[in-house]
Tab-separated table of C-alpha atoms and ligand atoms in Angstrom:
chain	number	residue	atom	x	y	z
A	197	MET	CA	0.000	0.000	0.000
A	198	GLU	CA	1.285	3.432	-0.906
A	199	LYS	CA	2.034	5.778	1.924
A	200	MET	CA	-0.324	8.673	2.598
A	201	LEU	CA	1.678	11.893	2.487
A	202	ALA	CA	0.760	15.231	4.063
A	203	LYS	CA	0.229	16.742	0.620
A	204	ASN	CA	-2.252	13.945	-0.230
A	205	VAL	CA	-4.218	14.642	2.952
A	206	ILE	CA	-4.304	18.338	2.067
A	207	SER	CA	-5.555	17.552	-1.475
A	208	ILE	CA	-8.412	15.481	-0.057
A	209	ILE	CA	-9.388	18.256	2.368
A	210	GLU	CA	-9.193	20.903	-0.348
A	211	GLU	CA	-11.282	18.845	-2.735
A	212	PHE	CA	-14.019	18.827	-0.107
A	213	ALA	CA	-13.567	22.434	1.064
A	214	PRO	CA	-12.013	24.375	-1.846
A	215	PRO	CA	-9.793	27.201	-0.501
A	216	HIS	CA	-11.174	29.702	-3.044
A	217	LEU	CA	-14.527	29.585	-1.212
A	218	ALA	CA	-13.026	31.131	1.938
A	219	ILE	CA	-13.934	34.684	2.814
A	220	GLU	CA	-11.228	37.208	1.946
A	221	GLY	CA	-8.658	37.601	4.683
A	222	ASP	CA	-9.570	34.326	6.418
A	223	ASN	CA	-6.435	32.569	7.613
A	224	ILE	CA	-6.976	29.135	6.087
A	225	GLY	CA	-4.659	26.401	4.877
A	226	LEU	CA	-1.289	25.369	6.244
A	227	GLN	CA	-0.707	26.950	9.650
A	228	VAL	CA	2.444	25.171	10.821
A	229	GLY	CA	4.626	22.708	8.938
A	230	ARG	CA	7.224	22.468	6.228
A	231	ASP	CA	7.660	18.944	4.884
A	232	LEU	CA	4.512	18.079	2.955
A	233	GLU	CA	6.137	14.866	1.671
A	234	LYS	CA	5.995	13.571	5.222
A	235	PRO	CA	4.073	10.265	5.574
A	236	ILE	CA	0.940	10.595	7.701
A	237	GLU	CA	-0.300	7.733	9.853
A	238	LYS	CA	-2.567	9.489	12.296
A	239	ILE	CA	-4.743	12.590	11.844
A	240	GLY	CA	-6.267	14.598	14.668
A	241	VAL	CA	-9.467	16.573	14.015
A	242	ALA	CA	-10.583	19.424	16.285
A	243	LEU	CA	-12.665	22.575	16.308
A	244	ASP	CA	-9.910	24.682	17.912
A	245	PRO	CA	-6.131	24.540	17.978
A	246	SER	CA	-6.232	25.112	21.742
A	247	LEU	CA	-3.260	24.249	23.915
A	248	GLN	CA	-5.230	21.323	25.275
A	249	VAL	CA	-5.945	20.000	21.770
A	250	ILE	CA	-2.302	20.383	20.730
A	251	LYS	CA	-1.124	18.556	23.862
A	252	ARG	CA	-3.591	15.770	23.158
A	253	ALA	CA	-2.394	15.582	19.545
A	254	TRP	CA	1.151	15.123	20.847
A	255	LYS	CA	0.066	12.485	23.390
A	256	GLU	CA	-1.910	10.597	20.737
A	257	GLY	CA	1.014	10.591	18.296
A	258	VAL	CA	-0.830	12.643	15.680
A	259	ASP	CA	1.260	13.621	12.606
A	260	PHE	CA	-1.321	15.914	11.043
A	261	LEU	CA	-3.735	18.095	12.978
A	262	PHE	CA	-6.796	19.459	11.192
A	263	THR	CA	-8.691	22.280	12.916
A	264	HIS	CA	-11.675	24.334	11.788
A	265	HIS	CA	-10.436	27.522	13.447
A	266	PRO	CA	-7.009	28.826	12.442
A	267	LEU	CA	-4.085	29.128	14.877
A	268	LEU	CA	-3.244	32.785	14.433
A	269	LYS	CA	-5.546	35.738	14.723
A	270	ASP	CA	-4.903	39.098	13.139
A	271	GLY	CA	-2.370	41.244	14.837
A	272	ILE	CA	-0.240	38.642	16.655
A	273	LYS	CA	3.303	39.980	16.505
A	274	THR	CA	4.980	38.179	19.358
A	275	PHE	CA	5.101	34.440	19.936
A	276	ASP	CA	5.073	34.366	23.712
A	277	SER	CA	2.994	32.685	26.382
A	278	VAL	CA	0.351	30.252	25.032
A	279	ILE	CA	1.145	30.674	21.347
A	280	TYR	CA	4.807	29.926	22.137
A	281	GLU	CA	3.797	26.719	23.927
A	282	LYS	CA	1.618	25.675	20.996
A	283	LEU	CA	4.328	26.275	18.420
A	284	LYS	CA	6.941	24.570	20.592
A	285	ILE	CA	4.918	21.351	20.698
A	286	LEU	CA	3.895	21.442	17.025
A	287	ILE	CA	7.418	22.116	15.772
A	288	SER	CA	9.333	19.857	18.148
A	289	ARG	CA	6.945	16.944	17.426
A	290	ASP	CA	6.789	17.792	13.732
A	291	ILE	CA	2.971	17.951	13.753
A	292	ILE	CA	1.533	19.632	10.676
A	293	LEU	CA	-1.335	21.998	11.488
A	294	TYR	CA	-3.843	22.766	8.765
A	295	SER	CA	-7.157	24.700	8.921
A	296	ALA	CA	-10.235	24.925	6.720
A	297	HIS	CA	-12.420	27.627	8.192
A	298	THR	CA	-14.970	29.640	6.184
A	299	ASN	CA	-14.344	27.380	3.164
A	300	LEU	CA	-15.584	24.451	5.280
A	301	ASP	CA	-18.557	26.515	6.499
A	302	ILE	CA	-19.518	27.418	2.938
A	303	CYS	CA	-18.727	24.316	0.814
A	304	GLU	CA	-21.250	21.728	-0.316
A	305	GLY	CA	-21.709	19.232	2.503
A	306	GLY	CA	-19.872	21.589	4.886
A	307	LEU	CA	-20.935	22.907	8.269
A	308	ASN	CA	-23.867	25.034	7.077
A	309	ASP	CA	-25.225	22.335	4.785
A	310	SER	CA	-24.996	19.906	7.701
A	311	LEU	CA	-27.215	22.220	9.771
A	312	ALA	CA	-29.714	22.684	6.922
A	313	LYS	CA	-29.871	18.887	6.563
A	314	LEU	CA	-30.268	18.338	10.302
A	315	TYR	CA	-33.358	20.581	10.334
A	316	ASN	CA	-34.542	19.090	7.046
A	317	LEU	CA	-34.992	22.557	5.519
A	318	LYS	CA	-36.769	22.694	2.164
A	319	ASP	CA	-36.033	25.036	-0.772
A	320	THR	CA	-32.718	25.872	0.846
A	321	LYS	CA	-30.721	28.841	-0.402
A	322	TYR	CA	-27.535	30.576	0.673
A	323	LEU	CA	-28.206	33.043	3.485
A	324	TYR	CA	-25.459	35.332	2.185
A	325	GLU	CA	-24.265	35.721	-1.385
A	326	ASN	CA	-20.787	34.542	-0.388
A	327	GLY	CA	-22.258	31.160	0.559
A	328	LEU	CA	-22.315	31.571	4.337
A	329	GLY	CA	-25.399	30.254	6.100
A	330	ARG	CA	-28.527	28.678	4.677
A	331	VAL	CA	-32.177	29.698	4.708
A	332	GLY	CA	-35.126	27.427	3.955
A	333	ILE	CA	-38.579	26.273	5.000
A	334	TYR	CA	-39.172	24.088	8.037
A	335	GLU	CA	-42.444	22.207	7.857
A	336	GLY	CA	-43.342	21.904	11.507
A	337	SER	CA	-43.431	23.786	14.787
A	338	LEU	CA	-40.876	25.741	16.766
A	339	GLN	CA	-41.104	23.062	19.450
A	340	GLU	CA	-39.883	20.448	16.951
A	341	ILE	CA	-36.986	22.705	15.994
A	342	LEU	CA	-36.103	23.098	19.668
A	343	ASP	CA	-36.252	19.332	20.190
A	344	ILE	CA	-33.812	18.774	17.302
A	345	THR	CA	-31.531	21.520	18.665
A	346	GLU	CA	-31.475	20.040	22.159
A	347	LYS	CA	-30.805	16.552	20.855
A	348	TYR	CA	-28.052	17.320	18.341
A	349	ILE	CA	-26.656	20.811	18.898
A	350	CYS	CA	-26.777	21.849	22.541
A	351	LYS	CA	-28.683	20.713	25.614
A	352	ASN	CA	-29.748	24.171	26.803
A	353	PRO	CA	-30.110	26.555	23.869
A	354	THR	CA	-31.030	30.174	24.591
A	355	VAL	CA	-34.328	31.019	22.903
A	356	ILE	CA	-35.525	34.570	22.270
A	357	ASN	CA	-39.013	35.599	21.073
A	358	SER	CA	-40.451	32.062	20.961
A	359	LYS	CA	-43.943	33.526	21.439
A	360	VAL	CA	-43.746	35.322	18.086
A	361	VAL	CA	-43.782	32.015	16.162
A	362	GLU	CA	-45.186	29.475	18.622
A	363	ASP	CA	-48.491	28.948	16.784
A	364	ARG	CA	-46.934	28.437	13.368
A	365	ASP	CA	-46.680	25.123	11.518
A	366	THR	CA	-44.389	26.324	8.726
A	367	LEU	CA	-41.378	28.471	9.455
A	368	ARG	CA	-38.761	30.255	7.457
A	369	VAL	CA	-35.535	29.254	9.157
A	370	ALA	CA	-31.988	30.585	8.778
A	371	VAL	CA	-28.933	28.704	10.039
A	372	LEU	CA	-25.341	29.892	10.330
A	373	SER	CA	-22.619	27.805	11.966
A	374	GLY	CA	-20.462	29.479	14.634
A	375	TYR	CA	-20.520	33.187	15.358
A	376	GLY	CA	-23.680	34.262	13.556
A	377	LEU	CA	-25.522	36.227	16.194
A	378	SER	CA	-23.865	39.594	15.652
A	379	GLN	CA	-26.120	42.654	15.543
A	380	LYS	CA	-25.384	43.078	11.835
A	381	ASN	CA	-26.436	39.492	11.033
A	382	ILE	CA	-29.561	39.723	13.190
A	383	GLU	CA	-30.642	42.906	11.429
A	384	TYR	CA	-30.184	41.218	8.034
A	385	VAL	CA	-31.777	37.888	8.947
A	386	SER	CA	-34.823	39.584	10.512
A	387	LYS	CA	-35.813	40.681	6.993
A	388	ILE	CA	-35.698	37.201	5.453
A	389	ALA	CA	-36.406	34.607	8.160
A	390	GLU	CA	-38.606	34.056	11.205
A	391	VAL	CA	-36.292	31.757	13.146
A	392	TYR	CA	-32.513	32.138	13.240
A	393	ILE	CA	-30.320	29.350	14.595
A	394	SER	CA	-26.684	30.217	15.204
A	395	GLY	CA	-24.184	30.900	18.012
A	396	ASP	CA	-22.591	33.528	20.266
A	397	LEU	CA	-25.493	35.753	21.293
A	398	THR	CA	-24.370	38.854	23.186
A	399	HIS	CA	-26.447	41.125	25.404
A	400	HIS	CA	-26.732	43.792	22.699
A	401	SER	CA	-27.697	41.268	19.998
A	402	LYS	CA	-30.366	39.871	22.289
A	403	ILE	CA	-31.903	43.303	22.789
A	404	LEU	CA	-31.852	43.961	19.044
A	405	ALA	CA	-33.495	40.574	18.271
A	406	GLU	CA	-36.224	41.370	20.792
A	407	ASP	CA	-36.817	44.767	19.174
A	408	LEU	CA	-36.960	43.199	15.698
A	409	ASN	CA	-39.274	40.340	16.739
A	410	LEU	CA	-36.878	37.744	15.336
A	411	CYS	CA	-36.993	34.351	17.026
A	412	ILE	CA	-33.440	33.329	17.871
A	413	ILE	CA	-32.059	29.981	18.949
A	414	ASP	CA	-28.502	30.223	20.243
A	415	GLY	CA	-27.125	26.700	20.007
A	416	GLY	CA	-23.623	27.930	20.829
A	417	HIS	CA	-20.601	28.415	18.609
A	418	TYR	CA	-19.315	24.973	19.605
A	419	GLY	CA	-22.591	23.090	19.099
A	420	THR	CA	-23.466	24.614	15.733
A	421	GLU	CA	-19.998	23.838	14.328
A	422	VAL	CA	-19.114	20.501	15.891
A	423	TYR	CA	-22.284	18.947	14.469
A	424	GLY	CA	-20.980	19.281	10.903
A	425	LEU	CA	-17.383	18.692	11.912
A	426	ARG	CA	-18.355	15.196	13.068
A	427	TYR	CA	-19.509	14.450	9.527
A	428	PHE	CA	-16.346	15.892	8.087
A	429	SER	CA	-14.159	13.713	10.303
A	430	LYS	CA	-16.230	10.649	9.319
A	431	TYR	CA	-15.715	11.607	5.687
A	432	LEU	CA	-11.935	11.775	6.210
A	433	LYS	CA	-12.030	8.402	7.942
A	434	GLU	CA	-13.822	6.820	4.992
A	435	ILE	CA	-11.648	8.313	2.299
A	436	LEU	CA	-8.191	8.197	3.931
A	437	GLU	CA	-6.600	4.961	5.002
A	438	VAL	CA	-5.129	6.454	8.169
A	439	LYS	CA	-6.204	6.600	11.785
A	440	ILE	CA	-8.385	9.565	12.745
A	441	VAL	CA	-8.863	10.828	16.298
A	442	THR	CA	-11.179	13.639	17.340
A	443	LEU	CA	-9.608	15.847	19.970
A	444	ASP	CA	-12.226	18.287	21.259
A	445	PHE	CA	-15.574	16.749	20.394
B	580	FE2	FE1	-16.310	29.178	14.223
């Protein structure tokens, strides 16, 4: 059997989540690593390249770590403290770190499609022109949507304005994996959907949603992204003949 090289793993990931789909400025792709001819025997999959995840990757003998969120945020100029610790482990253990972020949110079968499929939305369209989010029709009640959310996304979702739609049996539902509950997104979604399922509701967004009469379900950043990430890691397991371990879900 031919050896699976890092560059082959990257090709498989990029076939699924094409880099050109990523939103401009998103820090996707190779984060840490140099030798892409390196044979890969074990892949770690995680939502975040946290110190805990990186330590687990080391302990598990992972050669290639895939994370949804990138390692570096804008503006980091000094590699001290936690980022130093992360890089020290990754480099000394020769673990390649690779991220597919908004391209994995947007792509066909990616995190947003997974949410749309979970809620069985009909006539689904992109929520935004760039491919982020989905909006479609749910044939059923808000209570059913909440049951699905509690079972698959998060045990205790925050729900705002449930009364506005509680008597309905067909709902226009928008989904957006991760941080979707910004004031800007809520303002936009209130014009095209009646229920908005996403993550990271802040106090000010909550007040705005109440004022706009938009029903919001906050399933958490983690819950709304890990749901689709599970499918992605299963996909990698099926297609790659290497061991796959999940490290934070
Ligand atoms: Fe995210």
